[in-house]
Amino acid sequence: MLRVEGIHTYYGSIHALKGVSLRITEGEIVTLIGANGAGKTTTLMSICNVTPVREGKVSFRGGDITRLSSDRIVAQGITQVPEGRMIFPVLTVEENLLMGAYLRRDREGIRRDTEKVFDLFPVLRERRRQHGGTLSGGEQQMLAIGRALMAQPRLLLLDEPSLGLAPIVVENIFEVIRQINLAGTTVLLVEQNAQMALSIAHRGYVLATGEVIMEGTSEELLNDPKVRAAYLGED
């Protein structure tokens, strides 16, 4: 479904990604794990052409999307939930969701998808007329995911969905990610909580200083001594 081939991305003179390659098959949850500054977020931003790729290629469903504008990439079926959630604080919950559907014109479909989001996150139904900025961190993360789903993505990119959230909220968010995947959406997950990410992912890649240093099934990575020591806090 997605193929990233040897991409190099820079921030000015800083060489952030150094030949990153990965692939995602339709229906998978794939996770990127690694320390802060490893290049995980930059990989997502490069896929969406928010941070342009200098060398290499990104293909989605057989087509080259490396140089497409970000809105055209959304139209192709890739949507990102950014780190820090980035909801619109002065808009209501419902207005935030409608912003996720800005490329769509099917009013009835938008109404149905809004109800689907409310079914996934019942608390958002209760808060539908509340301003986004008044929600808790967990509720804002739910809203950010719901807003992304309103674009009807084939591939959902999630950047640090557990960041700053209480453990019980994190469990809820990850269960919803699993449900979203089971309903047919492919997921690429960037996550600092490697244990949690690998518990729901099919496969994973380990990034360090802008390079993929390891890949495998989730089970293989969970059982690898180097991964356990470096990212799971185990000796």
XYZ file of N, CA and C in Angstrom:
705
model
N 0.822 -1.206 0.000
C 0.000 0.000 0.000
C 0.862 1.265 0.000
N 1.848 1.290 0.912
C 2.785 2.406 0.982
C 4.194 1.861 0.874
N 4.989 2.522 0.059
C 6.402 2.136 -0.060
C 7.249 3.402 0.025
N 8.132 3.434 1.008
C 9.081 4.526 1.184
C 10.449 3.974 0.809
N 11.091 4.603 -0.181
C 12.324 4.047 -0.738
C 13.482 5.022 -0.608
N 14.350 4.752 0.354
C 15.612 5.479 0.489
C 15.472 6.981 0.582
N 14.552 7.463 1.431
C 14.327 8.912 1.468
C 15.351 9.617 2.356
N 15.768 10.782 1.868
C 16.667 11.676 2.603
C 15.929 12.998 2.789
N 15.850 13.452 4.029
C 15.159 14.698 4.343
C 16.060 15.559 5.208
N 16.028 16.860 4.931
C 16.897 17.801 5.642
C 16.064 18.903 6.298
N 16.578 19.406 7.428
C 16.115 20.669 8.006
C 17.281 21.646 7.853
N 17.245 22.459 6.813
C 18.396 23.290 6.514
C 19.581 22.401 6.154
N 20.655 22.526 6.931
C 21.839 21.696 6.682
C 21.840 20.410 7.507
N 20.814 20.233 8.342
C 20.755 19.044 9.200
C 20.143 17.882 8.417
N 20.875 16.803 8.320
C 20.456 15.608 7.576
C 19.607 14.735 8.508
N 18.275 14.921 8.462
C 17.388 14.293 9.441
C 17.081 12.832 9.124
N 16.821 12.520 7.852
C 16.572 11.138 7.423
C 17.638 10.736 6.426
N 18.245 9.581 6.650
C 19.402 9.153 5.860
C 19.113 7.830 5.160
N 18.234 7.896 4.164
C 17.946 6.694 3.386
C 16.934 5.764 4.007
N 15.895 6.331 4.622
C 14.858 5.515 5.280
C 14.014 4.792 4.230
N 13.837 3.488 4.428
C 12.957 2.680 3.578
C 12.017 1.877 4.469
N 10.763 1.799 4.060
C 9.790 0.956 4.766
C 8.635 0.659 3.833
N 7.865 -0.334 4.211
C 6.686 -0.708 3.409
C 5.538 -1.033 4.348
N 4.332 -0.767 3.877
C 3.129 -1.081 4.643
C 2.145 -1.766 3.710
N 1.671 -2.916 4.135
C 0.669 -3.662 3.370
C -0.718 -3.279 3.871
N -1.669 -3.248 2.955
C -3.037 -2.882 3.322
C -3.545 -3.763 4.457
N -4.169 -3.122 5.455
C -4.746 -3.843 6.585
C -3.845 -3.968 7.792
N -2.587 -3.537 7.670
C -1.639 -3.667 8.780
C -1.708 -2.488 9.746
N -1.210 -2.730 10.963
C -0.728 -1.668 11.843
C 0.787 -1.834 11.879
N 1.501 -0.808 11.448
C 2.964 -0.812 11.479
C 3.402 0.319 12.397
N 4.375 0.045 13.264
C 4.831 1.074 14.190
C 6.286 1.440 13.942
N 6.598 2.709 14.162
C 7.977 3.205 14.158
C 8.347 3.525 15.588
N 9.401 2.892 16.105
C 9.842 3.190 17.454
C 11.280 3.687 17.420
N 11.664 4.389 18.480
C 13.007 4.942 18.556
C 13.038 6.071 19.558
N 14.237 6.506 19.910
C 14.399 7.577 20.884
C 13.965 8.916 20.293
N 13.822 9.920 21.142
C 13.562 11.274 20.669
C 14.665 11.697 19.700
N 14.272 12.313 18.594
C 15.248 12.768 17.608
C 15.694 11.703 16.634
N 15.050 10.519 16.693
C 15.467 9.422 15.804
C 15.009 9.625 14.365
N 13.981 10.467 14.171
C 13.471 10.705 12.825
C 12.074 10.165 12.591
N 11.396 9.768 13.651
C 10.066 9.157 13.499
C 9.048 10.165 12.954
N 8.945 11.315 13.612
C 8.005 12.337 13.155
C 8.382 12.847 11.773
N 9.671 13.021 11.528
C 10.119 13.495 10.219
C 9.713 12.511 9.116
N 9.726 11.221 9.425
C 9.291 10.230 8.445
C 7.827 10.459 8.066
N 6.970 10.668 9.070
C 5.557 10.946 8.776
C 5.412 12.235 7.976
N 6.143 13.280 8.377
C 6.044 14.567 7.680
C 6.546 14.463 6.248
N 7.516 13.586 6.025
C 8.038 13.395 4.670
C 7.041 12.640 3.798
N 6.365 11.655 4.374
C 5.334 10.925 3.619
C 4.256 11.888 3.145
N 3.888 12.846 4.011
C 2.826 13.810 3.678
C 3.337 15.028 2.924
N 4.649 15.084 2.660
C 5.289 16.206 1.979
C 5.112 17.522 2.729
N 4.953 17.437 4.046
C 5.018 18.647 4.868
C 6.483 19.061 4.996
N 7.342 18.063 5.147
C 8.799 18.261 5.109
C 9.301 17.583 3.840
N 9.634 18.334 2.804
C 9.928 17.733 1.495
C 11.122 16.782 1.518
N 10.992 15.726 0.740
C 12.065 14.752 0.561
C 13.054 15.290 -0.469
N 14.345 15.240 -0.148
C 15.361 15.709 -1.104
C 15.774 14.594 -2.063
N 15.879 13.381 -1.535
C 16.206 12.216 -2.362
C 15.298 11.075 -1.956
N 15.064 10.141 -2.893
C 14.239 8.981 -2.605
C 12.819 9.139 -3.121
N 11.966 8.204 -2.776
C 10.629 8.147 -3.366
C 9.611 7.607 -2.360
N 8.409 8.179 -2.401
C 7.280 7.688 -1.609
C 6.174 7.295 -2.580
N 5.724 6.044 -2.516
C 4.651 5.552 -3.393
C 3.471 5.111 -2.540
N 2.274 5.425 -3.026
C 1.045 5.026 -2.330
C 0.100 4.385 -3.331
N -0.233 3.129 -3.082
C -1.133 2.359 -3.939
C -0.657 2.394 -5.404
N 0.673 2.295 -5.570
C 1.267 2.208 -6.900
C 1.616 3.523 -7.559
N 1.187 4.656 -6.969
C 1.466 5.958 -7.571
C 2.512 6.738 -6.787
N 3.320 7.499 -7.479
C 4.361 8.315 -6.857
C 3.720 9.563 -6.235
N 3.845 9.717 -4.917
C 3.262 10.887 -4.237
C 4.345 11.784 -3.640
N 5.599 11.529 -3.983
C 6.719 12.227 -3.343
C 6.579 13.741 -3.432
N 6.152 14.243 -4.572
C 6.117 15.704 -4.789
C 4.695 16.284 -4.741
N 3.700 15.458 -4.417
C 2.338 15.985 -4.361
C 2.182 16.959 -3.199
N 1.304 17.946 -3.362
C 1.000 18.848 -2.248
C 0.278 18.069 -1.150
N 0.354 18.568 0.069
C -0.219 17.848 1.207
C -1.723 17.636 1.071
N -2.447 18.625 0.516
C -3.895 18.460 0.378
C -4.227 17.382 -0.659
N -3.384 17.261 -1.685
C -3.611 16.197 -2.675
C -3.294 14.826 -2.081
N -2.342 14.785 -1.170
C -2.035 13.520 -0.494
C -3.204 13.098 0.393
N -3.831 14.071 1.065
C -5.050 13.773 1.838
C -6.132 13.235 0.907
N -6.291 13.870 -0.247
C -7.302 13.429 -1.215
C -7.013 12.021 -1.724
N -5.740 11.621 -1.754
C -5.373 10.262 -2.175
C -5.773 9.221 -1.134
N -5.910 9.669 0.148
C -6.331 8.732 1.187
C -5.377 8.575 2.355
N -4.471 9.552 2.558
C -3.550 9.523 3.702
C -3.864 10.709 4.602
N -4.105 10.441 5.872
C -4.390 11.503 6.825
C -3.505 11.330 8.049
N -3.031 12.440 8.590
C -2.137 12.402 9.741
C -2.783 13.020 10.971
N -2.596 12.353 12.120
C -2.931 12.932 13.420
C -1.609 13.420 14.003
N -1.394 14.748 14.053
C -0.063 15.257 14.414
C 0.244 15.119 15.895
N 1.537 15.115 16.205
C 1.961 15.163 17.605
C 1.449 16.462 18.231
N 0.952 16.369 19.456
C 0.422 17.559 20.105
C -1.020 17.861 19.739
N -1.616 16.993 18.905
C -3.054 16.997 18.588
C -3.481 18.113 17.639
N -3.082 19.375 17.910
C -3.298 20.485 16.967
C -4.765 20.653 16.587
N -5.649 20.495 17.562
C -7.053 20.785 17.285
C -7.257 22.302 17.221
N -8.425 22.723 16.767
C -8.756 24.148 16.708
C -9.459 24.523 18.013
N -8.788 25.231 18.935
C -9.342 25.425 20.281
C -10.594 26.278 20.341
N -10.767 27.209 19.372
C -11.926 28.105 19.436
C -13.131 27.544 18.677
N -12.952 26.404 17.999
C -14.071 25.757 17.322
C -14.674 24.699 18.245
N -15.944 24.407 18.054
C -16.575 23.351 18.830
C -16.063 21.987 18.376
N -16.379 20.976 19.155
C -16.027 19.605 18.789
C -16.579 19.274 17.410
N -17.834 19.597 17.184
C -18.468 19.273 15.902
C -17.805 20.038 14.755
N -17.473 21.306 14.977
C -16.812 22.100 13.939
C -15.416 21.550 13.638
N -14.702 21.096 14.670
C -13.401 20.464 14.453
C -13.534 19.241 13.554
N -14.555 18.432 13.809
C -14.767 17.241 12.988
C -15.069 17.619 11.540
N -15.871 18.638 11.364
C -16.214 19.071 10.004
C -14.982 19.592 9.259
N -14.031 20.165 9.986
C -12.787 20.613 9.346
C -12.024 19.430 8.743
N -12.164 18.257 9.365
C -11.525 17.062 8.824
C -12.128 16.619 7.503
N -13.351 17.052 7.226
C -14.060 16.665 6.003
C -14.036 17.773 4.953
N -13.044 18.673 5.051
C -13.081 19.874 4.203
C -12.970 19.581 2.715
N -12.421 18.424 2.331
C -12.332 18.084 0.908
C -13.593 17.390 0.387
N -14.511 17.053 1.293
C -15.686 16.264 0.892
C -16.883 17.163 0.583
N -17.786 16.638 -0.248
C -19.005 17.369 -0.595
C -20.268 16.542 -0.327
N -20.091 15.311 0.156
C -21.236 14.418 0.379
C -21.807 14.633 1.777
N -22.782 15.499 1.882
C -23.296 15.909 3.191
C -23.835 14.740 4.003
N -24.541 13.846 3.347
C -25.110 12.703 4.067
C -24.000 11.791 4.576
N -22.981 11.588 3.763
C -21.840 10.780 4.187
C -21.093 11.417 5.348
N -20.955 12.743 5.305
C -20.296 13.460 6.405
C -21.097 13.297 7.693
N -22.421 13.381 7.586
C -23.275 13.205 8.774
C -23.107 11.802 9.349
N -23.086 10.796 8.467
C -22.924 9.407 8.932
C -21.562 9.213 9.606
N -20.525 9.783 9.013
C -19.190 9.609 9.577
C -19.035 10.348 10.902
N -19.715 11.486 11.039
C -19.715 12.182 12.331
C -20.306 11.283 13.408
N -21.406 10.604 13.076
C -22.036 9.689 14.039
C -21.123 8.506 14.358
N -20.373 8.043 13.353
C -19.419 6.947 13.602
C -18.346 7.375 14.599
N -17.854 8.615 14.435
C -16.853 9.131 15.379
C -17.454 9.214 16.780
N -18.687 9.676 16.871
C -19.342 9.758 18.179
C -19.571 8.370 18.781
N -19.780 7.376 17.939
C -19.908 5.998 18.447
C -18.570 5.484 18.980
N -17.470 5.852 18.280
C -16.135 5.456 18.744
C -15.768 6.160 20.040
N -16.129 7.435 20.130
C -15.768 8.268 21.286
C -17.037 8.913 21.852
N -17.810 8.190 22.651
C -19.081 8.730 23.159
C -18.944 10.056 23.903
N -17.803 10.270 24.545
C -17.623 11.527 25.283
C -17.656 12.721 24.339
N -17.251 12.532 23.093
C -17.295 13.644 22.129
C -18.725 14.002 21.767
N -19.612 13.022 21.767
C -21.029 13.329 21.528
C -21.558 14.236 22.643
N -21.169 13.921 23.869
C -21.591 14.739 25.008
C -21.019 16.149 24.931
N -19.843 16.277 24.310
C -19.144 17.571 24.268
C -19.280 18.248 22.898
N -20.183 17.819 22.054
C -20.193 18.225 20.651
C -20.273 19.742 20.458
N -20.880 20.464 21.411
C -21.000 21.918 21.286
C -20.006 22.665 22.177
N -19.080 21.924 22.753
C -18.050 22.517 23.611
C -16.850 22.917 22.756
N -16.189 24.002 23.109
C -14.990 24.414 22.377
C -13.868 23.411 22.603
N -13.110 23.145 21.534
C -12.040 22.159 21.611
C -11.017 22.465 22.682
N -10.744 23.751 22.903
C -9.740 24.145 23.880
C -10.124 23.858 25.311
N -11.401 23.564 25.570
C -11.847 23.282 26.942
C -11.823 21.783 27.262
N -11.461 20.954 26.289
C -11.429 19.508 26.521
C -10.163 19.109 27.266
N -10.230 17.950 27.936
C -9.031 17.391 28.557
C -8.074 16.904 27.475
N -6.841 16.580 27.877
C -5.857 16.097 26.907
C -6.324 14.839 26.199
N -6.905 13.917 26.942
C -7.399 12.684 26.340
C -8.528 12.934 25.365
N -9.432 13.836 25.734
C -10.555 14.167 24.848
C -10.055 14.872 23.584
N -9.040 15.714 23.731
C -8.470 16.366 22.547
C -7.813 15.350 21.617
N -7.176 14.318 22.194
C -6.583 13.280 21.347
C -7.674 12.515 20.607
N -8.765 12.214 21.293
C -9.899 11.558 20.636
C -10.434 12.429 19.500
N -10.513 13.731 19.748
C -11.019 14.656 18.729
C -10.073 14.704 17.536
N -8.766 14.708 17.793
C -7.789 14.742 16.700
C -7.899 13.493 15.830
N -8.083 12.345 16.471
C -8.257 11.101 15.708
C -9.572 11.138 14.936
N -10.633 11.581 15.604
C -11.931 11.680 14.938
C -11.903 12.608 13.749
N -11.222 13.739 13.897
C -11.103 14.700 12.786
C -10.400 14.057 11.593
N -9.340 13.285 11.867
C -8.623 12.600 10.777
C -9.513 11.575 10.091
N -10.331 10.863 10.862
C -11.205 9.848 10.282
C -12.268 10.459 9.369
N -12.600 11.730 9.599
C -13.611 12.389 8.769
C -13.150 12.561 7.328
N -11.854 12.437 7.084
C -11.338 12.514 5.711
C -11.400 11.161 5.006
N -11.943 10.159 5.668
C -12.063 8.797 5.130
C -10.716 8.243 4.661
N -9.718 8.227 5.548
C -8.391 7.770 5.116
C -8.338 6.272 4.854
N -7.540 5.902 3.870
C -7.167 4.500 3.685
C -5.981 4.174 4.581
N -5.107 5.189 4.786
C -3.939 5.054 5.642
C -3.957 6.185 6.660
N -3.939 5.821 7.941
C -3.961 6.793 9.032
C -2.576 6.836 9.670
N -1.975 8.032 9.698
C -0.677 8.239 10.336
C -0.910 8.841 11.714
N -0.412 8.179 12.739
C -0.619 8.634 14.115
C 0.729 8.962 14.740
N 0.874 10.195 15.234
C 2.150 10.632 15.801
C 2.000 10.831 17.313
N 2.577 9.900 18.077
C 2.604 9.956 19.541
C 1.216 10.144 20.166
N 0.274 9.239 19.889
C -1.066 9.417 20.446
C -1.136 9.305 21.967
N -0.128 8.698 22.612
C -0.182 8.532 24.067
C 0.460 9.688 24.822
N 1.048 10.652 24.100
C 1.863 11.687 24.723
C 1.082 12.476 25.775
N 1.576 12.466 27.009
C 0.998 13.272 28.079
C -0.308 12.778 28.645
N -0.720 11.559 28.297
C -2.019 11.058 28.741
C -1.873 10.051 29.884
N -2.889 9.982 30.727
C -2.908 9.023 31.831
C -2.990 7.601 31.276
N -2.414 6.612 31.973
C -2.395 5.229 31.471
C -3.762 4.679 31.085
N -4.800 4.970 31.848
C -6.129 4.426 31.537
C -6.657 5.028 30.235
N -6.330 6.294 29.985
C -6.741 6.956 28.732
C -5.962 6.363 27.560
N -4.675 6.101 27.784
C -3.833 5.508 26.738
C -4.401 4.151 26.314
N -4.791 3.345 27.283
C -5.374 2.034 26.955
C -6.622 2.195 26.093
N -7.453 3.167 26.423
C -8.673 3.428 25.657
C -8.338 3.852 24.230
N -7.371 4.774 24.090
C -6.972 5.264 22.767
C -6.446 4.108 21.910
N -5.614 3.251 22.500
C -5.019 2.163 21.721
C -6.056 1.104 21.362
N -7.045 0.916 22.197
C -8.124 -0.007 21.849
C -8.916 0.539 20.660
N -9.124 1.846 20.630
C -9.827 2.462 19.499
C -8.990 2.352 18.227
N -7.669 2.526 18.335
C -6.798 2.360 17.163
C -6.944 0.951 16.602
N -7.007 -0.020 17.490
C -7.205 -1.405 17.054
C -8.553 -1.567 16.340
N -9.598 -0.949 16.882
C -10.934 -1.020 16.261
C -10.928 -0.363 14.880
N -10.263 0.795 14.778
C -10.176 1.496 13.498
C -9.515 0.598 12.456
N -8.472 -0.083 12.868
C -7.768 -0.992 11.963
C -8.653 -2.164 11.560
N -9.343 -2.748 12.524
C -10.219 -3.890 12.233
C -11.350 -3.493 11.289
N -11.732 -2.205 11.327
C -12.800 -1.719 10.446
C -12.295 -1.439 9.033
N -10.963 -1.595 8.808
C -10.465 -1.502 7.438
C -9.453 -0.418 7.139
N -9.054 0.364 8.151
C -8.084 1.431 7.918
C -6.684 0.952 8.298
N -5.749 1.098 7.383
C -4.354 0.758 7.639
C -3.733 1.867 8.496
N -2.822 1.491 9.397
C -2.294 2.450 10.379
C -0.766 2.415 10.392
N -0.160 3.606 10.350
C 1.269 3.768 10.619
C 1.377 4.585 11.895
N 1.957 3.969 12.922
C 1.937 4.513 14.280
C 3.345 4.870 14.733
N 3.560 6.140 15.072
C 4.792 6.578 15.729
C 4.478 6.699 17.211
N 5.312 6.058 18.041
C 4.951 6.004 19.457
C 6.185 5.832 20.333
N 6.283 6.696 21.350
C 7.373 6.598 22.328
C 7.193 5.376 23.226
N 5.930 5.039 23.512
C 5.622 3.880 24.351
C 5.728 2.613 23.489
N 6.964 2.099 23.380
C 7.223 0.983 22.463
C 6.451 -0.271 22.852
N 6.339 -0.521 24.143
C 5.624 -1.708 24.607
C 4.169 -1.680 24.135
N 3.519 -0.543 24.324
C 2.119 -0.407 23.931
C 1.972 -0.482 22.411
N 2.869 0.183 21.696
C 2.788 0.186 20.238
C 2.950 -1.224 19.674
N 3.944 -1.948 20.158
C 4.200 -3.296 19.648
C 3.108 -4.278 20.065
N 2.372 -3.939 21.125
C 1.299 -4.841 21.570
C 0.123 -4.861 20.602
N -0.040 -3.790 19.793
C -1.160 -3.768 18.837
C -0.703 -3.844 17.385
N 0.597 -3.634 17.133
C 1.096 -3.599 15.748
C 1.355 -5.001 15.215
N 1.307 -5.122 13.899
C 1.693 -6.365 13.234
C 3.205 -6.416 13.030
N 3.776 -5.285 12.626
C 5.206 -5.207 12.369
C 5.732 -3.874 12.877
N 7.061 -3.778 12.963
C 7.648 -2.529 13.412
C 9.011 -2.271 12.797
N 9.398 -1.008 12.838
C 10.724 -0.560 12.420
C 11.335 0.231 13.568
N 12.620 0.041 13.793
C 13.350 0.800 14.812
C 14.222 1.827 14.103
N 14.043 3.098 14.462
C 14.835 4.183 13.881
C 15.851 4.693 14.894
N 17.034 5.044 14.415
C 18.057 5.697 15.230
C 18.829 6.659 14.347
N 18.932 7.888 14.799
C 19.646 8.957 14.071
C 19.328 8.969 12.574
N 18.042 8.886 12.263
C 17.599 9.037 10.882
C 17.742 7.829 9.997
N 17.993 6.658 10.578
C 18.148 5.433 9.795
C 17.351 4.298 10.409
N 16.855 3.406 9.568
C 16.221 2.183 10.058
C 17.335 1.216 10.443
N 17.371 0.827 11.726
C 18.429 -0.082 12.187
C 17.914 -1.496 12.440
N 16.587 -1.654 12.429
C 16.021 -2.976 12.678
C 14.569 -2.984 12.216
N 14.107 -4.128 11.768
C 12.693 -4.298 11.435
C 12.308 -5.741 11.702
N 10.999 -5.956 11.873
C 10.540 -7.312 12.111
C 9.101 -7.318 12.554
N 8.585 -8.510 12.811
C 7.246 -8.605 13.379
C 7.286 -8.039 14.792
N 6.126 -7.704 15.308
C 6.079 -7.176 16.673
C 6.640 -8.177 17.670
N 6.324 -9.444 17.454
C 6.819 -10.478 18.364
C 8.342 -10.545 18.331
N 8.913 -10.463 17.129
C 10.372 -10.497 17.002
C 11.020 -9.313 17.724
N 10.446 -8.135 17.565
C 11.019 -6.954 18.200
C 10.826 -6.986 19.715
N 9.673 -7.452 20.169
C 9.432 -7.545 21.615
C 10.396 -8.511 22.291
N 10.815 -9.519 21.543
C 11.699 -10.540 22.118
C 13.179 -10.286 21.838
N 13.496 -9.216 21.109
C 14.890 -8.940 20.794
C 15.571 -8.278 22.001
N 16.678 -8.829 22.478
C 17.339 -8.278 23.668
C 17.738 -6.810 23.527
N 18.205 -6.405 22.326
C 18.616 -5.017 22.123
C 17.418 -4.060 22.209
N 16.303 -4.480 21.619
C 15.094 -3.653 21.680
C 14.585 -3.585 23.111
N 14.601 -4.703 23.811
C 14.122 -4.741 25.201
C 14.958 -3.820 26.078
N 16.270 -3.827 25.875
C 17.145 -2.989 26.693
C 17.016 -1.514 26.361
N 16.925 -1.207 25.067
C 16.951 0.190 24.640
C 15.595 0.894 24.743
N 14.501 0.146 24.458
C 13.202 0.815 24.320
C 12.118 0.305 25.255
N 12.360 -0.833 25.901
C 11.338 -1.391 26.801
C 11.767 -1.319 28.261
N 12.931 -0.729 28.498
C 13.392 -0.521 29.865
C 13.744 -1.787 30.598
N 14.196 -2.813 29.861
C 14.528 -4.084 30.484
C 16.000 -4.401 30.261
N 16.593 -5.117 31.195
C 17.992 -5.556 31.074
C 18.095 -6.784 30.197
